[in-house]
XYZ file of C-alpha atoms in Angstrom:
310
model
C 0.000 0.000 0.000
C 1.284 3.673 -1.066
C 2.211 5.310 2.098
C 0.573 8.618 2.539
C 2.284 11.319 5.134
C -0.706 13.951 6.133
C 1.141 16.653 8.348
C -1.138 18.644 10.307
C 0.485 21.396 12.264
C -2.623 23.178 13.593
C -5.217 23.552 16.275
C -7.761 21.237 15.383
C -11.195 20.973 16.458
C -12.690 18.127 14.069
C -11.701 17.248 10.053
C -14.801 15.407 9.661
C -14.569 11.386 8.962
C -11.191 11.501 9.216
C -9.743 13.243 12.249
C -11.620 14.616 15.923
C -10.062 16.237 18.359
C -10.182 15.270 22.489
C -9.374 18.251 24.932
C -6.841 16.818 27.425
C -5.755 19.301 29.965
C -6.844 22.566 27.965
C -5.451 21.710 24.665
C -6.725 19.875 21.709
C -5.308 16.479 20.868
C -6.307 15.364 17.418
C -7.300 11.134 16.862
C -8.030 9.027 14.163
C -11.555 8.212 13.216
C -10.856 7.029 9.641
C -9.168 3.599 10.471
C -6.746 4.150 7.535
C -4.834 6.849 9.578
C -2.714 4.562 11.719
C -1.913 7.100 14.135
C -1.770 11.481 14.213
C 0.917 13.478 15.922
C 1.028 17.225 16.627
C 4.641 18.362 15.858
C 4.090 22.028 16.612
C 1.454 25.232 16.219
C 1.057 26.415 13.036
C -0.612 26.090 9.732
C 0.294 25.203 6.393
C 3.074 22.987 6.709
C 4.786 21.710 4.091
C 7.374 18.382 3.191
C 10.764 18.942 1.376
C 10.737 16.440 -1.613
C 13.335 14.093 0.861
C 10.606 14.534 3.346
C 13.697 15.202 5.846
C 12.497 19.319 6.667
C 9.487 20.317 6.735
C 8.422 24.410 6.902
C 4.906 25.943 8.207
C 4.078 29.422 9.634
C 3.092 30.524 12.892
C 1.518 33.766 14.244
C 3.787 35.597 16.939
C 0.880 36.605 20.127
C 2.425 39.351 20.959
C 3.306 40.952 17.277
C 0.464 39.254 16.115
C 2.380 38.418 12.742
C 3.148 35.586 10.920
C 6.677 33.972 10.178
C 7.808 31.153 8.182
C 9.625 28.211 10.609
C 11.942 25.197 9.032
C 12.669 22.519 11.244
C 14.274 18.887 10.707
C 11.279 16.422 9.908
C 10.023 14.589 12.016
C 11.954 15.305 14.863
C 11.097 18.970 14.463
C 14.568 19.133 16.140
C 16.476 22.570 15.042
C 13.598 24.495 14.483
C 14.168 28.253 13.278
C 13.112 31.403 11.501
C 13.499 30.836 7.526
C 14.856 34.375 6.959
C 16.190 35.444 10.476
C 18.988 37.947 9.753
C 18.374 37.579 5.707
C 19.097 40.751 3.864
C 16.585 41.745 1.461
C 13.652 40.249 3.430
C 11.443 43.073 4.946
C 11.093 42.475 9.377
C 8.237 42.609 11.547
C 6.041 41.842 8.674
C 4.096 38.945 7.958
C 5.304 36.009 5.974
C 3.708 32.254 5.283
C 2.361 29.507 3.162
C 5.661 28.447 2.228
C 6.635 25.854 -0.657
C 9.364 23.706 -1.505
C 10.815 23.995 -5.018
C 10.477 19.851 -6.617
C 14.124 20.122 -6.407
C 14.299 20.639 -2.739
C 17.187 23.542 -2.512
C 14.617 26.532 -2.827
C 11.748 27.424 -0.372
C 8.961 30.070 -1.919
C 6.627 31.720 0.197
C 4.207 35.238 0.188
C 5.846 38.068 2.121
C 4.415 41.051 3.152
C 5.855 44.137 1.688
C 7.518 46.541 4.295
C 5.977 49.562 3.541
C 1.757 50.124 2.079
C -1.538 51.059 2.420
C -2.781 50.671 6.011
C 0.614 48.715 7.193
C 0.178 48.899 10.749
C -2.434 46.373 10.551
C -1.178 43.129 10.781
C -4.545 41.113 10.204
C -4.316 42.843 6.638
C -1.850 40.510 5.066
C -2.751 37.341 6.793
C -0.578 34.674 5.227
C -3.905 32.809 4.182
C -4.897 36.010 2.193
C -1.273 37.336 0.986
C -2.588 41.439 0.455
C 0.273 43.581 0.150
C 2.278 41.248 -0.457
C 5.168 38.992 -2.985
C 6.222 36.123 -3.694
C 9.472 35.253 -2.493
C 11.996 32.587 -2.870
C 14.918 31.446 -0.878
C 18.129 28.695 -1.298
C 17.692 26.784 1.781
C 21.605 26.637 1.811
C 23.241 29.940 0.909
C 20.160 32.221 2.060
C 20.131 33.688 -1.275
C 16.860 35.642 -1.888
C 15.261 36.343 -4.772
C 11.848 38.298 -5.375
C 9.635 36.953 -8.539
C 6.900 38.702 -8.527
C 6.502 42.428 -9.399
C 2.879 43.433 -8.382
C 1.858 46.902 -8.096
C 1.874 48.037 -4.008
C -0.882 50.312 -2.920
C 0.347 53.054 -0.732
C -1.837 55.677 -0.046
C -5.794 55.793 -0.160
C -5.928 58.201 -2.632
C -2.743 56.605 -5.018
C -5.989 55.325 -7.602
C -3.924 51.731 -7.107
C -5.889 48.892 -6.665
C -5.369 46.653 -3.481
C -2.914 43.455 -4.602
C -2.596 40.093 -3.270
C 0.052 37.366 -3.638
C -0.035 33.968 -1.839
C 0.554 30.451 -2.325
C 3.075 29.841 -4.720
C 2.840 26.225 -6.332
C 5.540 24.517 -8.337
C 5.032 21.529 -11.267
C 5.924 18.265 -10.818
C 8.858 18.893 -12.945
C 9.802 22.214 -11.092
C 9.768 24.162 -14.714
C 6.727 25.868 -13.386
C 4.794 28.176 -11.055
C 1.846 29.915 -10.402
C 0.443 31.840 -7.868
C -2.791 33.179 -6.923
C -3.350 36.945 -7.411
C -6.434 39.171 -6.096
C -5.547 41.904 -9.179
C -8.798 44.436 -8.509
C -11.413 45.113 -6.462
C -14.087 44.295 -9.441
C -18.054 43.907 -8.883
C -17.659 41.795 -5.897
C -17.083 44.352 -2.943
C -13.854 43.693 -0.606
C -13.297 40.439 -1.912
C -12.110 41.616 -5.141
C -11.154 39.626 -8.156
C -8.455 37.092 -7.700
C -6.912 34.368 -10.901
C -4.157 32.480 -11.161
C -0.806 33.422 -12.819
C 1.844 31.707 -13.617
C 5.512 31.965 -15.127
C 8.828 29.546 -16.010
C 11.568 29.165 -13.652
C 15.200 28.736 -13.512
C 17.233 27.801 -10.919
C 20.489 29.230 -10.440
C 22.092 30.935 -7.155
C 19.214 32.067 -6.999
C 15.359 31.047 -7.976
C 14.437 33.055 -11.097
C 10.794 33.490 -12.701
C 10.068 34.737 -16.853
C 7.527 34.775 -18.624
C 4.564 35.683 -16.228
C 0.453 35.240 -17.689
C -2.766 34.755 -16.514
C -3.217 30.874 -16.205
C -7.108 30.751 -14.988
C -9.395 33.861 -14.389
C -13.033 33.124 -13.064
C -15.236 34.285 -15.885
C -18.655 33.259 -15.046
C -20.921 36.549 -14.448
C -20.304 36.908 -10.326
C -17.647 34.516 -10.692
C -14.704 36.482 -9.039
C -12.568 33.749 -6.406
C -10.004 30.961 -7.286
C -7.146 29.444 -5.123
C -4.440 27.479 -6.910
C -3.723 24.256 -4.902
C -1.589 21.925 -7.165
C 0.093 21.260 -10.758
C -0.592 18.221 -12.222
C 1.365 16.283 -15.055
C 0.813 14.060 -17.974
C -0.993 16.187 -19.083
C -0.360 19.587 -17.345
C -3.606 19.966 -15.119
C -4.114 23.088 -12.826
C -6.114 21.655 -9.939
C -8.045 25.067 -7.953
C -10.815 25.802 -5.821
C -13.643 28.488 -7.524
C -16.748 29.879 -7.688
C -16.590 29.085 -11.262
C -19.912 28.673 -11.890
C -20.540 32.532 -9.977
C -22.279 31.105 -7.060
C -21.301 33.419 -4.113
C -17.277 32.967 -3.061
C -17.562 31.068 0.237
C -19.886 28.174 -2.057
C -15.943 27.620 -3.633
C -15.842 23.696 -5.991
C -13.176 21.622 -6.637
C -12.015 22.479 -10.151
C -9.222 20.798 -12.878
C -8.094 23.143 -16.040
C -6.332 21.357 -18.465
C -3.483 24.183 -19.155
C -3.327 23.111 -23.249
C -6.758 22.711 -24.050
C -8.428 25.148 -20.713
C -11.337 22.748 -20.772
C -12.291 23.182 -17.011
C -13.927 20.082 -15.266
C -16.023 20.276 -12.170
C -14.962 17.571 -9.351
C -17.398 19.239 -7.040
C -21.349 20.846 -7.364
C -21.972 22.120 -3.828
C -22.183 25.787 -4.125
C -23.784 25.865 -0.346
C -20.010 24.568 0.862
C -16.529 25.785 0.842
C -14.094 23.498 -0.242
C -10.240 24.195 -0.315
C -7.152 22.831 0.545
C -7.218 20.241 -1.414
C -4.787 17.470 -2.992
C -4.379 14.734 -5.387
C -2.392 11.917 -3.431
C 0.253 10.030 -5.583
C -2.254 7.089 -6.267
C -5.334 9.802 -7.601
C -7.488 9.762 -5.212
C -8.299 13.819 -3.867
C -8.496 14.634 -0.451
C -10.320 17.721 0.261
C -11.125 20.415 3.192
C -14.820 21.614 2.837
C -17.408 23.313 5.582
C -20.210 20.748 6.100
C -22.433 23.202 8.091
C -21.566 22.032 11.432
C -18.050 21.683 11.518
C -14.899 22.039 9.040
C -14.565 18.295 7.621
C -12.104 16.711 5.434
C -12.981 13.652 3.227
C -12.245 11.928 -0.052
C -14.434 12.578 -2.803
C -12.996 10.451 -5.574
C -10.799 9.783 -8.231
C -8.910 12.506 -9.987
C -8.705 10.542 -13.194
């Protein structure tokens, strides 16, 4: 049997049919109801964790209490032994700002990740540029050896109310199988849809050097259903090149989001969800095809399989 690693670095209150969570002295200690999960362990408090391809580091982010900011954390995996601050003491990395949902390159030697900006619109307000959102900020990139950083994205930063810029957002940088590739998702304008905005999906070649270079930059998916405005990019897919994203493709409202796939050659989109009453994100396609997905059931925040991605 393929062996599946699920690393949950979070405060958990129930995944649905697959995980609960029993408070033991105050805290929340997350068990197996699915009995395919052998066994769950809570390495640290965070969200967003991710695996280097070795699966021997693993990186997450993790809001400070008392700046109330998020940074990016690397630790050895799974010890968690050596844990530290990604970009402590990194020139060319803006401080005190908020950093997170970091990726590793297929390769292993870069880590990418969205990082505030050090100076905009309405920067004292560190809720703004919530990792999970990514306003006012870029992407950045990182070797995990040298420290060498590199910025690859070059989106317009609001800085004054009256500037006539529009409000930009850059988080979750993805990479292809291959590591040739990757995209991003972008909130680009404020659009019909009220604070939400419009957001698609852009992405761009790379080339890896001393440092982690981007080219080439283009709209890969942009919601274009009437009321349609909200996409997340969650994973590249190869043979052939699939972008797999959450949307409101269809234009029901944002939070109703559905599992999508866009073939990148032939941008035939197909639906692997209809359930505009829930949101479903975060999910994957596990190396044997079947998709694991996050959605809000009504009473509680579930995760679950719903099928093949074939």
């Amino acid at each position: 049997m393929a062996r599946l690693t699920l690393l949950i670095i979070c405060a958990l209150v129930s995944i649905g049919p697959w995980v609960s969570a029993q408070r033991i002295n105050g805290g929340s200690v997350p068990f197996p109801r699915n009995p395919r999960i052998a066994s769950i362990d809570t390495l640290a408090v965070g969200s967003r964790a991710r695996l280097n391809p070795a699966e021997t580091q693993v990186c997450y982010d993790a809001r400070n209490p008392l700046t109330a900011y998020y940074s990016v954390f690397i630790a050895d995996y799974p010890s968690l032994a050596n844990r530290r601050l990604l970009t402590l003491g990194m020139a060319g990395v803006p401080t005190g700002r908020n950093q997170g949902a970091c990726r590793y390159h297929s390769a292993g030697n870069f880590i990418c990740w969205n990082q505030e900006v050090q100076t905009h619109y309405l920067d004292t307000d560190a809720n703004l540029s919530n990792p999970g959102v990514g306003l006012y900020a870029q992407i950045y990139c990182m070797h995990v050896t040298t420290g060498a950083v590199s910025v690859v994205t070059s989106n317009t930063i609001k800085l004054t109310v009256g500037d006539g810029l529009e409000s930009f957002a850059a988080f979750n940088p993805v990479f292809s199988p291959d590591g040739l590739t990757m995209c991003y998702t972008r909130r680009f304008q404020t659009g019909s849809q009220g604070e939400e905005g419009d957001w698609d999906v852009r992405c761009m070649d790379v080339t890896l050097g001393a440092t982690l270079t981007t080219a080439n930059e283009a709209t890969a998916y942009d919601p274009a259903a009437p009321g349609a405005n909200y996409v997340v990019m969650m994973q590249i897919l190869a043979s052939p090149t699939r972008y797999f994203m959450a949307s409101n493709h269809d234009g029901q409202d944002f939070p109703g989001m559905d599992i999508i796939i866009q073939n990148r050659d032939t941008l035939v989109v197909t639906k692997l969800t209809d359930t505009p009453e829930n949101w479903e994100e975060g999910a994957l396609v596990t190396p044997g095809g079947r998709v694991i997905t996050m959605s809000d059931l009504g009473m509680f925040h579930g995760a679950g399989e719903i099928g093949s991605a074939s």
